[in-house]
Amino acid sequence: MEHGGWLTGTLVYLAAAVLAVPLAKKLGLGSIIGYLAAGIAIGPWGLRLVTDPQDMLHFAEFGVVLMLFLVGLELEPRRLWSLRKPIFGWGSVQLFGSAALLLALGVVAGVPWQIATVAALGLAMSSTAIGLGVLAERNLMATSGGQGLLSVALLQDIAAIPILALVPLLAASTSQADGNAWIGAAKAVGVIATIVLGGRLLLRPALRWIARSDTPEIFTAASLLLVVATAALMQAVGLSMALGAFLAGVLLAESEYRRELETDIEPFKGLLLGLFFIAVGMSIDFKVVMQQPLLIAAIVFAFLALKAGVLWGMGRAMPLPKPERPVFIILLAQGGEFGFVVFQTAAQAGVIDAPTSSLLVAAVAISMLLTPLLLVAADKWWIPRLAQHKQVQMDEIHEPQHAPVIIAGFGRYGQIVGRLIFANGIAATVLDHDAEQVEGVRRFGWPAFYGDATRLDLMRTAGADQAHVLVVAIDDVEQSLKVVDMAKEHFPHLHIVARARNVTHYYGLRERGVTLIERETLDSALMSGRSVLELLGWQPHQARNLALRFRKHSIELLEEMRLHQENEDQLIAVAKQGRQQLEQLWAKEREEAQARKLRTGSWSPEASSTPGEGITP
């Protein structure tokens, strides 16, 4: 294939994926194991259509980079800051707890401590690509287990910096390595600072300038350039490319170009991730496996069991709902793509020899190959038993429902809607994708079901074909919009009443034709505003009228601003103009009311809008 050119290579990869993935999905094994099987089939130990998988693996790692960039786009800086404790807390417990146990096992087995340290650090890492890929495929990112797995994965990417700096120090000659390590650390801090400051000061103006060219393909090119440039900067100083892309994504999570960036990059991410899994399948050295099958099996079993033990304890302490623990444990117990980098770096530095490196790489690759199979087994036997034990229906609704209202999302917002509906004798079918939430509300007597409202089959069983109203009260903005898209396409008769978490969410719902939208904080904030006015001397009916008028003005202004989403300058101008008009209108009304009061010398309904009568100096 090396002499057949890129066209032949492309033909081989695409044909393998197109044949293997649908077959694996049909057998219930998932797309990832289809990609891995395709790689084994065309690799050096299969049909030998590809004989040098390492070059392709390096290229395909860019799929992981794109995936982390998209994950970063979903995490606003405030939300990432709120995750700092699970990232550095539970992430450290998993990584260093697993590494410590593996190191102890290696030393007890008679392995030199330098080799045992490298093996422990490499095997303690998990596959970000498989972990987040499975979460996305199963729509589990917003669950407690999904957030826990994301936190651990982020800590592992951050830990890549000191781990790679540590490996050369384990070599026989450390005098030069010490200096290089300090220089490398300084470069790492400098590059991260450059990405953060550059993202804050330069990225948005640059994207705005490119967007104004009104050339969609150039904006797509700019999106890819941003990710490639960030990854190249991180790689230049020996850091994780995926971590750099993640930081860039977080910095743009609050920008007006977030959705456009996601739309442009998503197709590339999917294709390159598939290519990455194919390359992993090709990279399994079956010669090493056949020479020492028992040793390979022992290594795989030992590190999977030790890591699973640590993760089981974490799942109980975090705590995670029982039905979410199997996926959490399996996805983090496996080895990861970063282990390949650790072992390769250690071999180049002379810490371990080439046969040992091949042995460890094979163990990691086999663990990645086993992960989808373990998930299938867990789905069939482990998770149903846990769900039955908790007496919570953790799979789809088996019996068709016939309530006139479906409530998707039963957190604080959905519960208030549900209480009002139930109090008026109206039945509702309640769905929530958080197992812990379902368990909690069921204890209080609410008839809630565990289910993903983006699934068409589950919505049909929930009675969407006959229902009249769908209440979308889901926390996650992306999932909320997916539910609306699915309902608009398959259940156009449904009247949708939606909760908007913020203005961006509101605009997304309006673009989909939803008109009955309530921003979750608007009315509660207005009630607080009414209390403030009353404390400052306004009469209760005055404060109420002003709050209602402000509410009407706010919604009208939001609709006017919606027409200028793509032009930030115009958006700001409309917002300022609307605020000034309201302030001037009310100032004029106050003056007129005061003048009427002076003329009449007594209170009148017309003069009742005069505020502040009860204020004392």
Coordinates of C-alpha atoms in Angstrom, one line a residue:
M1 CA 0.0 0.0 0.0
E2 CA 3.0 2.3 0.6
H3 CA 3.5 2.6 -3.1
G4 CA -0.1 2.9 -4.1
G5 CA -0.4 6.5 -3.0
W6 CA -2.8 8.2 -0.7
L7 CA -5.8 7.3 -2.8
T8 CA -5.3 3.6 -2.3
G9 CA -4.8 4.2 1.5
T10 CA -8.0 6.2 1.7
L11 CA -9.9 3.4 -0.2
V12 CA -8.6 0.8 2.3
Y13 CA -9.5 2.8 5.4
L14 CA -12.9 3.8 4.3
A15 CA -13.9 0.4 3.0
A16 CA -12.8 -1.3 6.2
A17 CA -14.8 1.2 8.3
V18 CA -17.9 1.0 6.1
L19 CA -17.9 -2.8 6.3
A20 CA -16.9 -3.4 9.9
V21 CA -18.8 -0.6 11.8
P22 CA -22.3 -1.3 10.6
L23 CA -21.7 -5.1 11.2
A24 CA -20.5 -4.4 14.8
K25 CA -23.5 -2.1 15.5
K26 CA -25.9 -4.8 14.1
L27 CA -24.3 -7.3 16.5
G28 CA -24.8 -4.9 19.4
L29 CA -21.1 -4.4 19.9
G30 CA -20.9 -0.6 19.3
S31 CA -19.1 1.4 16.7
I32 CA -15.7 1.5 18.5
I33 CA -15.2 -2.2 18.5
G34 CA -16.1 -2.1 14.8
Y35 CA -13.3 0.3 14.1
L36 CA -10.8 -1.7 16.2
A37 CA -11.8 -4.9 14.4
A38 CA -11.3 -3.1 11.0
G39 CA -7.8 -2.1 12.1
I40 CA -6.9 -5.6 13.1
A41 CA -8.3 -6.9 9.7
I42 CA -6.2 -4.6 7.5
G43 CA -3.2 -4.4 9.7
P44 CA 0.2 -6.2 9.8
W45 CA -1.5 -9.2 11.5
G46 CA -4.5 -9.4 9.2
L47 CA -4.6 -8.8 5.5
R48 CA -1.4 -6.7 5.6
L49 CA -3.0 -3.9 3.6
V50 CA -1.2 -1.6 6.1
T51 CA 2.3 -2.5 7.4
D52 CA 3.3 0.6 9.3
P53 CA 0.4 1.6 11.6
Q54 CA 2.5 3.9 13.9
D55 CA 2.6 6.7 11.3
M56 CA -1.2 6.5 10.9
L57 CA -1.6 6.4 14.7
H58 CA 0.2 9.7 15.1
F59 CA -2.0 11.3 12.4
A60 CA -5.2 9.8 13.8
E61 CA -4.5 11.2 17.3
F62 CA -5.7 14.5 15.9
G63 CA -9.2 13.1 16.2
V64 CA -8.7 13.0 20.0
V65 CA -7.5 16.6 19.9
L66 CA -10.7 17.7 18.0
M67 CA -12.8 15.8 20.5
L68 CA -11.2 17.6 23.5
F69 CA -11.7 20.9 21.7
L70 CA -15.4 20.2 21.4
V71 CA -15.6 19.1 25.0
G72 CA -14.0 22.4 26.0
L73 CA -16.6 24.3 24.0
E74 CA -19.3 22.8 26.2
L75 CA -17.6 23.9 29.4
E76 CA -17.7 27.6 30.2
P77 CA -14.9 28.8 32.4
R78 CA -17.2 29.3 35.4
R79 CA -18.4 25.7 35.0
L80 CA -14.8 24.4 34.6
W81 CA -13.9 26.3 37.8
S82 CA -16.7 24.6 39.6
L83 CA -15.2 21.2 38.6
R84 CA -11.8 22.0 40.0
K85 CA -12.4 19.9 43.1
P86 CA -13.4 16.7 41.3
I87 CA -10.7 17.2 38.7
F88 CA -7.8 17.6 41.1
G89 CA -9.4 15.6 43.9
W90 CA -11.0 12.5 42.4
G91 CA -8.7 12.7 39.3
S92 CA -5.7 12.6 41.5
V93 CA -7.1 9.7 43.5
Q94 CA -7.6 7.6 40.4
L95 CA -4.3 8.4 38.7
F96 CA -1.9 8.3 41.6
G97 CA -3.8 5.7 43.6
S98 CA -3.8 3.3 40.6
A99 CA -0.1 4.1 39.9
A100 CA 0.9 3.4 43.5
L101 CA -0.8 0.0 43.5
L102 CA 0.7 -1.0 40.1
L103 CA 4.1 0.2 41.3
A104 CA 3.9 -1.9 44.4
L105 CA 2.8 -4.9 42.5
G106 CA 5.7 -4.6 40.0
V107 CA 8.3 -4.2 42.8
V108 CA 6.8 -7.2 44.6
A109 CA 7.1 -9.2 41.4
G110 CA 10.8 -8.4 41.1
V111 CA 10.6 -5.7 38.4
P112 CA 13.3 -3.0 38.7
W113 CA 11.7 0.1 40.3
Q114 CA 12.5 2.4 37.3
I115 CA 10.7 0.0 34.9
A116 CA 7.9 -0.5 37.4
T117 CA 7.4 3.2 37.8
V118 CA 7.1 3.8 34.0
A119 CA 4.7 0.9 33.6
A120 CA 2.6 2.0 36.6
L121 CA 2.3 5.6 35.2
G122 CA 1.5 4.5 31.7
L123 CA -1.0 1.8 32.7
A124 CA -2.7 4.1 35.2
M125 CA -3.8 6.4 32.3
S126 CA -7.2 5.8 30.6
S127 CA -8.3 6.3 27.0
T128 CA -9.9 9.7 26.7
A129 CA -11.0 8.9 23.1
I130 CA -12.9 5.7 24.1
G131 CA -14.2 7.1 27.3
L132 CA -15.7 10.3 26.0
G133 CA -16.6 8.6 22.7
V134 CA -18.8 6.1 24.6
L135 CA -20.3 8.8 26.7
A136 CA -21.3 10.8 23.6
E137 CA -22.6 7.7 21.9
R138 CA -24.8 6.8 24.9
N139 CA -25.7 10.4 25.7
L140 CA -24.3 10.1 29.2
M141 CA -22.1 13.2 29.3
A142 CA -24.6 15.2 31.5
T143 CA -24.9 12.4 34.1
S144 CA -23.0 12.2 37.4
G145 CA -20.9 9.3 36.0
G146 CA -20.2 11.3 32.8
Q147 CA -19.1 14.4 34.7
G148 CA -16.9 12.2 37.0
L149 CA -15.2 10.5 34.0
L150 CA -14.6 13.9 32.4
S151 CA -13.0 15.2 35.6
V152 CA -10.6 12.2 35.8
A153 CA -9.8 12.5 32.0
L154 CA -8.9 16.1 32.4
L155 CA -6.6 15.4 35.3
Q156 CA -4.8 12.8 33.3
D157 CA -4.2 15.2 30.4
I158 CA -2.9 17.8 32.9
A159 CA -0.7 15.1 34.5
A160 CA 0.9 14.4 31.1
I161 CA 3.2 17.4 31.7
P162 CA 5.0 16.2 34.9
I163 CA 4.9 12.5 33.8
L164 CA 6.7 13.2 30.5
A165 CA 9.2 15.3 32.4
L166 CA 9.7 12.6 35.0
V167 CA 10.5 9.8 32.5
P168 CA 14.0 11.0 31.5
L169 CA 14.9 11.5 35.1
L170 CA 14.5 7.7 35.6
A171 CA 17.3 7.1 33.0
A172 CA 20.8 6.1 34.2
S173 CA 22.2 9.6 33.5
T174 CA 20.1 12.3 35.2
S175 CA 22.4 15.3 35.4
Q176 CA 21.4 16.6 32.0
A177 CA 17.8 15.5 32.4
D178 CA 17.4 17.6 35.5
G179 CA 18.2 20.8 33.5
N180 CA 16.0 19.8 30.6
A181 CA 13.1 19.0 32.9
W182 CA 13.2 22.5 34.5
I183 CA 13.5 24.1 31.0
G184 CA 10.6 22.0 29.8
A185 CA 8.5 23.0 32.8
A186 CA 9.2 26.7 32.1
K187 CA 8.3 26.3 28.5
A188 CA 5.1 24.5 29.4
V189 CA 4.0 27.3 31.7
G190 CA 4.8 29.8 29.1
V191 CA 2.8 28.1 26.4
I192 CA -0.2 27.6 28.6
A193 CA -0.1 31.3 29.6
T194 CA 0.2 32.2 25.9
I195 CA -2.9 30.1 25.0
V196 CA -5.0 31.6 27.9
L197 CA -4.0 35.2 27.3
G198 CA -4.1 34.9 23.5
G199 CA -7.5 33.3 23.8
R200 CA -8.9 36.1 25.9
L201 CA -7.4 38.9 23.9
L202 CA -7.1 37.8 20.3
L203 CA -9.3 34.8 19.5
R204 CA -12.7 36.5 19.5
P205 CA -11.6 39.6 17.5
A206 CA -9.9 37.4 15.0
L207 CA -12.9 35.1 14.6
R208 CA -15.2 38.2 14.3
W209 CA -13.0 39.6 11.5
I210 CA -13.0 36.3 9.7
A211 CA -16.8 35.9 10.1
R212 CA -17.4 39.4 8.6
S213 CA -15.8 38.1 5.3
D214 CA -19.0 36.1 4.9
T215 CA -17.1 33.1 3.5
P216 CA -18.2 29.9 5.3
E217 CA -15.4 27.7 4.0
I218 CA -12.8 30.2 5.4
F219 CA -14.4 30.2 8.8
T220 CA -14.2 26.4 8.7
A221 CA -10.6 26.6 7.8
A222 CA -10.0 29.1 10.6
S223 CA -11.7 26.7 13.0
L224 CA -9.3 23.9 12.1
L225 CA -6.3 26.3 12.1
L226 CA -7.1 27.3 15.6
V227 CA -7.1 23.7 16.8
V228 CA -4.0 22.7 14.8
A229 CA -2.1 25.8 16.0
T230 CA -2.9 25.2 19.6
A231 CA -2.0 21.5 19.3
A232 CA 1.3 22.4 17.6
L233 CA 2.2 24.8 20.4
M234 CA 1.6 22.2 23.0
Q235 CA 3.5 19.5 21.1
A236 CA 6.5 21.8 20.6
V237 CA 7.1 21.8 24.3
G238 CA 6.3 18.2 24.9
L239 CA 2.8 18.6 26.3
S240 CA -0.5 17.0 25.6
M241 CA -2.0 18.3 22.3
A242 CA -5.5 17.4 23.6
L243 CA -5.0 19.5 26.7
G244 CA -4.1 22.5 24.6
A245 CA -7.1 22.1 22.4
F246 CA -9.3 21.7 25.5
L247 CA -8.0 25.0 26.9
A248 CA -8.8 26.7 23.5
G249 CA -12.3 25.3 23.6
V250 CA -13.0 26.5 27.1
L251 CA -11.8 30.0 26.2
L252 CA -14.3 30.1 23.4
A253 CA -17.2 28.4 25.3
E254 CA -18.8 31.8 26.0
S255 CA -18.2 33.3 22.6
E256 CA -20.9 34.0 20.0
Y257 CA -19.1 31.6 17.6
R258 CA -19.4 28.5 19.8
R259 CA -22.2 26.8 17.8
E260 CA -20.6 27.6 14.5
L261 CA -17.3 26.1 15.6
E262 CA -19.0 23.0 16.9
T263 CA -20.9 22.6 13.6
D264 CA -17.7 23.1 11.5
I265 CA -15.5 20.7 13.5
E266 CA -17.9 17.9 14.4
P267 CA -17.6 16.0 11.0
F268 CA -13.8 16.1 11.1
K269 CA -13.8 14.8 14.7
G270 CA -16.0 11.8 13.9
L271 CA -13.9 10.7 10.9
L272 CA -10.5 11.2 12.6
L273 CA -11.7 9.4 15.8
G274 CA -12.7 6.5 13.7
L275 CA -9.3 6.5 12.1
F276 CA -7.7 6.6 15.5
F277 CA -9.5 3.5 16.6
I278 CA -8.5 1.8 13.4
A279 CA -4.9 2.7 14.0
V280 CA -5.1 1.3 17.5
G281 CA -6.4 -2.0 16.2
M282 CA -3.5 -2.1 13.6
S283 CA -0.9 -1.3 16.3
I284 CA -1.5 -4.5 18.4
D285 CA 1.6 -6.6 18.1
F286 CA 0.3 -10.1 17.9
K287 CA 3.8 -11.5 17.6
V288 CA 4.5 -10.3 21.2
V289 CA 1.1 -11.6 22.3
M290 CA 1.8 -15.1 20.8
Q291 CA 5.3 -15.3 22.2
Q292 CA 4.2 -14.5 25.8
P293 CA 0.4 -15.0 26.0
L294 CA 0.2 -15.8 29.7
L295 CA 2.4 -12.8 30.7
I296 CA 0.3 -10.5 28.5
A297 CA -2.9 -11.9 30.0
A298 CA -1.6 -11.5 33.5
I299 CA -0.6 -7.9 32.9
V300 CA -4.0 -7.0 31.4
F301 CA -5.9 -8.8 34.2
A302 CA -3.8 -7.3 37.0
F303 CA -3.9 -3.7 35.9
L304 CA -7.6 -3.8 35.0
A305 CA -8.4 -5.4 38.4
L306 CA -6.3 -3.0 40.4
K307 CA -7.7 0.1 38.6
A308 CA -11.3 -1.3 38.9
G309 CA -10.8 -1.7 42.6
V310 CA -9.7 2.0 43.0
L311 CA -12.6 3.1 40.8
W312 CA -15.1 1.0 42.7
G313 CA -14.1 2.8 45.9
M314 CA -14.3 6.2 44.2
G315 CA -17.8 5.4 42.8
R316 CA -19.0 4.7 46.3
A317 CA -17.4 7.7 47.9
M318 CA -18.2 10.3 45.2
P319 CA -21.1 9.1 45.3
L320 CA -22.3 7.8 41.9
P321 CA -25.7 6.2 41.4
K322 CA -25.3 2.4 41.3
P323 CA -26.5 2.0 37.7
E324 CA -23.9 4.5 36.5
R325 CA -20.9 2.9 38.2
P326 CA -20.3 0.0 35.8
V327 CA -19.7 2.4 32.8
F328 CA -17.6 4.7 35.0
I329 CA -15.4 1.8 36.2
I330 CA -15.0 0.0 32.8
L331 CA -14.2 3.2 30.8
L332 CA -11.5 4.3 33.3
A333 CA -10.0 0.9 34.1
Q334 CA -8.7 0.4 30.6
G335 CA -5.3 1.6 29.4
G336 CA -5.1 4.7 27.2
E337 CA -3.5 6.2 24.2
F338 CA -1.2 8.3 26.4
G339 CA 0.4 5.0 27.6
F340 CA 1.8 4.5 24.1
V341 CA 3.5 7.9 24.4
V342 CA 4.9 7.2 27.9
F343 CA 6.3 3.8 26.8
Q344 CA 7.8 5.2 23.6
T345 CA 9.4 8.1 25.5
A346 CA 10.8 5.7 28.1
A347 CA 12.3 3.4 25.4
Q348 CA 14.0 6.4 23.7
A349 CA 15.4 7.5 27.0
G350 CA 16.7 4.0 27.8
V351 CA 14.6 3.5 30.9
I352 CA 13.0 0.3 29.3
D353 CA 14.1 -1.8 26.4
A354 CA 12.2 -2.3 23.2
P355 CA 10.7 -5.8 24.0
T356 CA 9.3 -4.5 27.3
S357 CA 7.9 -1.4 25.5
S358 CA 6.2 -3.7 23.0
L359 CA 4.8 -5.9 25.7
L360 CA 3.2 -2.9 27.6
V361 CA 1.9 -1.4 24.4
A362 CA 0.2 -4.7 23.5
A363 CA -1.3 -4.9 27.0
V364 CA -2.8 -1.4 26.7
A365 CA -4.1 -2.0 23.2
I366 CA -5.8 -5.3 24.3
S367 CA -7.4 -3.6 27.2
M368 CA -8.8 -1.0 24.8
L369 CA -10.1 -3.8 22.6
L370 CA -11.7 -5.5 25.6
T371 CA -13.5 -2.3 26.8
P372 CA -16.5 -2.4 24.3
L373 CA -16.9 -6.1 25.0
L374 CA -17.0 -5.5 28.8
L375 CA -19.6 -2.7 28.2
V376 CA -21.8 -5.1 26.3
A377 CA -21.5 -7.6 29.1
A378 CA -22.3 -4.9 31.7
D379 CA -25.3 -3.8 29.7
K380 CA -26.6 -7.3 29.6
W381 CA -25.9 -8.6 33.1
W382 CA -24.4 -6.0 35.6
I383 CA -26.5 -2.8 35.1
P384 CA -29.9 -4.5 35.1
R385 CA -29.1 -6.3 38.4
L386 CA -28.1 -3.0 40.0
A387 CA -31.2 -1.3 38.6
Q388 CA -33.4 -4.1 40.0
H389 CA -31.6 -3.8 43.3
K390 CA -32.4 -0.1 43.6
Q391 CA -36.0 -0.7 42.5
V392 CA -35.7 2.0 39.9
Q393 CA -36.5 1.3 36.3
M394 CA -33.2 2.2 34.7
D395 CA -34.1 1.2 31.2
E396 CA -36.8 2.4 28.8
I397 CA -40.4 2.6 29.7
H398 CA -41.9 -0.8 28.9
E399 CA -45.6 0.0 29.2
P400 CA -47.0 2.7 26.9
Q401 CA -48.1 5.9 28.7
H402 CA -51.1 8.0 27.8
A403 CA -50.8 11.2 29.9
P404 CA -51.6 14.5 28.1
V405 CA -48.3 16.1 29.3
I406 CA -44.7 14.9 29.1
I407 CA -42.1 16.6 31.3
A408 CA -38.6 16.0 30.1
G409 CA -36.2 16.9 32.9
F410 CA -37.4 16.8 36.5
G411 CA -34.9 18.9 38.4
R412 CA -35.9 22.0 40.5
Y413 CA -37.6 23.7 37.5
G414 CA -39.4 20.6 36.2
Q415 CA -40.7 19.7 39.7
I416 CA -42.4 23.1 40.1
V417 CA -44.2 22.6 36.7
G418 CA -45.1 19.1 37.7
R419 CA -46.4 20.1 41.1
L420 CA -48.8 22.7 39.6
I421 CA -50.0 20.2 37.0
F422 CA -50.5 17.3 39.4
A423 CA -52.3 19.6 41.9
N424 CA -54.9 20.4 39.2
G425 CA -55.6 16.7 38.6
I426 CA -53.6 16.5 35.3
A427 CA -51.5 13.4 34.7
A428 CA -48.0 13.8 33.3
T429 CA -45.3 11.4 32.2
V430 CA -42.0 12.4 33.8
L431 CA -38.6 11.5 32.2
D432 CA -35.2 12.3 33.6
H433 CA -31.7 11.1 32.4
D434 CA -30.1 11.3 35.9
A435 CA -30.5 8.0 37.8
E436 CA -29.9 9.7 41.1
Q437 CA -32.5 12.3 40.5
V438 CA -35.1 9.7 39.5
E439 CA -34.4 7.7 42.6
G440 CA -34.7 10.8 44.8
V441 CA -38.0 12.1 43.4
R442 CA -39.5 8.6 43.5
R443 CA -38.9 8.5 47.2
F444 CA -41.1 11.5 47.5
G445 CA -43.9 9.8 45.5
W446 CA -43.4 11.3 42.1
P447 CA -44.0 8.8 39.2
A448 CA -40.7 9.5 37.4
F449 CA -39.0 7.3 34.8
Y450 CA -35.4 7.0 33.9
G451 CA -35.0 7.8 30.2
D452 CA -33.3 9.8 27.5
A453 CA -35.8 12.1 26.0
T454 CA -33.8 12.4 22.8
R455 CA -34.5 8.8 22.0
L456 CA -37.4 8.5 19.5
D457 CA -38.5 5.0 20.6
L458 CA -38.6 6.0 24.3
M459 CA -40.7 9.1 23.5
R460 CA -43.2 7.0 21.5
T461 CA -43.5 4.7 24.5
A462 CA -43.9 7.8 26.8
G463 CA -47.0 8.7 24.7
A464 CA -45.7 11.5 22.5
D465 CA -48.0 10.4 19.7
Q466 CA -51.1 11.2 21.8
A467 CA -49.9 13.8 24.2
H468 CA -50.8 17.5 23.9
V469 CA -47.9 19.3 25.6
L470 CA -44.2 18.6 26.0
V471 CA -42.4 20.5 28.8
V472 CA -38.7 20.7 28.1
A473 CA -37.0 21.4 31.4
I474 CA -33.6 19.7 30.8
D475 CA -30.6 21.3 32.4
D476 CA -28.2 20.7 29.6
V477 CA -28.7 23.2 26.8
E478 CA -27.5 20.9 24.0
Q479 CA -29.8 18.0 25.1
S480 CA -32.7 20.4 25.4
L481 CA -32.3 21.6 21.8
K482 CA -32.0 18.0 20.6
V483 CA -35.3 17.1 22.3
V484 CA -36.9 20.0 20.6
D485 CA -35.5 19.0 17.2
M486 CA -36.7 15.5 17.6
A487 CA -40.2 16.6 18.7
K488 CA -40.5 19.1 15.9
E489 CA -39.6 16.4 13.3
H490 CA -41.6 13.4 14.6
F491 CA -44.3 14.9 16.8
P492 CA -45.3 18.2 15.1
H493 CA -48.7 18.3 16.9
L494 CA -47.0 18.7 20.3
H495 CA -47.2 22.1 21.9
I496 CA -43.7 22.7 23.4
V497 CA -43.2 24.7 26.6
A498 CA -39.5 25.2 27.2
R499 CA -37.2 26.4 29.8
A500 CA -34.3 28.6 28.7
R501 CA -31.2 28.6 30.9
N502 CA -29.7 31.8 29.3
V503 CA -30.2 34.1 26.3
T504 CA -28.2 31.8 24.0
H505 CA -30.5 28.9 24.9
Y506 CA -33.5 31.2 24.3
Y507 CA -32.3 32.1 20.8
G508 CA -31.7 28.5 20.0
L509 CA -35.3 27.6 21.0
R510 CA -36.7 30.5 19.0
E511 CA -34.8 29.5 15.9
R512 CA -36.6 26.1 16.2
G513 CA -40.0 27.8 16.3
V514 CA -40.6 27.5 20.0
T515 CA -42.6 30.4 21.3
L516 CA -43.6 29.4 24.8
I517 CA -40.2 30.0 26.5
E518 CA -39.4 31.1 30.0
R519 CA -36.0 32.1 31.2
E520 CA -35.4 30.3 34.4
T521 CA -34.2 33.3 36.5
L522 CA -36.3 36.1 35.0
D523 CA -39.4 35.9 37.2
S524 CA -37.6 35.1 40.4
A525 CA -35.3 38.0 39.8
L526 CA -38.3 40.3 39.2
M527 CA -39.9 39.1 42.4
S528 CA -36.7 40.1 44.2
G529 CA -36.8 43.5 42.4
R530 CA -40.3 44.1 43.5
S531 CA -39.2 43.5 47.1
V532 CA -36.4 46.0 46.8
L533 CA -38.8 48.6 45.4
E534 CA -41.3 48.0 48.2
L535 CA -38.5 48.4 50.8
L536 CA -37.5 51.7 49.3
G537 CA -41.0 53.1 49.5
W538 CA -43.0 52.0 46.5
Q539 CA -46.5 50.8 47.1
P540 CA -47.0 47.0 46.5
H541 CA -49.3 47.5 43.5
Q542 CA -46.8 50.0 42.1
A543 CA -43.9 47.6 42.4
R544 CA -46.0 44.8 40.8
N545 CA -47.0 46.9 37.8
L546 CA -43.5 48.1 37.3
A547 CA -42.2 44.5 37.4
L548 CA -44.9 43.3 34.9
R549 CA -44.1 46.2 32.5
F550 CA -40.4 45.5 32.8
R551 CA -41.0 41.8 32.1
K552 CA -42.9 42.7 28.9
H553 CA -40.2 45.1 27.8
S554 CA -37.5 42.6 28.5
I555 CA -39.1 40.0 26.3
E556 CA -39.8 42.5 23.5
L557 CA -36.2 43.7 23.6
L558 CA -34.9 40.1 23.6
E559 CA -36.9 39.4 20.4
E560 CA -35.5 42.6 18.8
M561 CA -31.9 41.6 19.7
R562 CA -32.5 38.2 18.3
L563 CA -32.4 39.7 14.8
H564 CA -28.8 40.9 15.3
Q565 CA -27.2 37.8 16.9
E566 CA -24.4 37.7 14.3
N567 CA -23.5 41.4 14.7
E568 CA -22.2 42.0 18.2
D569 CA -21.9 45.8 17.7
Q570 CA -25.5 46.1 16.5
L571 CA -26.6 43.7 19.3
I572 CA -25.0 46.0 21.9
A573 CA -26.4 49.1 20.3
V574 CA -30.0 47.7 20.4
A575 CA -29.6 46.6 24.0
K576 CA -28.3 50.0 25.1
Q577 CA -31.1 51.8 23.1
G578 CA -33.8 49.6 24.7
R579 CA -32.5 50.2 28.2
Q580 CA -32.3 54.0 27.6
Q581 CA -35.8 54.2 26.2
L582 CA -37.3 52.4 29.2
E583 CA -35.4 54.6 31.6
Q584 CA -36.4 57.8 29.8
L585 CA -40.0 56.6 29.6
W586 CA -40.3 55.9 33.3
A587 CA -38.4 59.1 34.2
K588 CA -41.0 61.1 32.2
E589 CA -43.9 59.2 33.9
R590 CA -42.4 60.1 37.3
E591 CA -42.2 63.7 36.4
E592 CA -45.8 63.8 35.1
A593 CA -47.1 62.0 38.2
Q594 CA -45.3 64.4 40.5
A595 CA -46.7 67.4 38.6
R596 CA -50.3 66.0 38.8
K597 CA -49.8 65.5 42.5
L598 CA -48.7 69.1 43.0
R599 CA -51.7 70.3 41.0
T600 CA -54.3 68.2 42.7
G601 CA -52.8 68.3 46.2
S602 CA -54.1 64.8 46.9
W603 CA -53.5 61.2 46.0
S604 CA -55.0 59.9 42.8
P605 CA -54.8 56.6 40.9
E606 CA -52.9 58.5 38.1
A607 CA -50.4 59.8 40.6
S608 CA -49.8 56.4 42.2
S609 CA -46.9 55.6 40.0
T610 CA -44.8 58.2 41.9
P611 CA -42.2 56.1 43.6
G612 CA -40.3 56.7 46.8
E613 CA -43.0 58.4 48.9
G614 CA -42.1 56.4 51.9
I615 CA -38.3 56.9 51.7
T616 CA -36.8 58.5 54.7
P617 CA -33.6 60.6 54.3

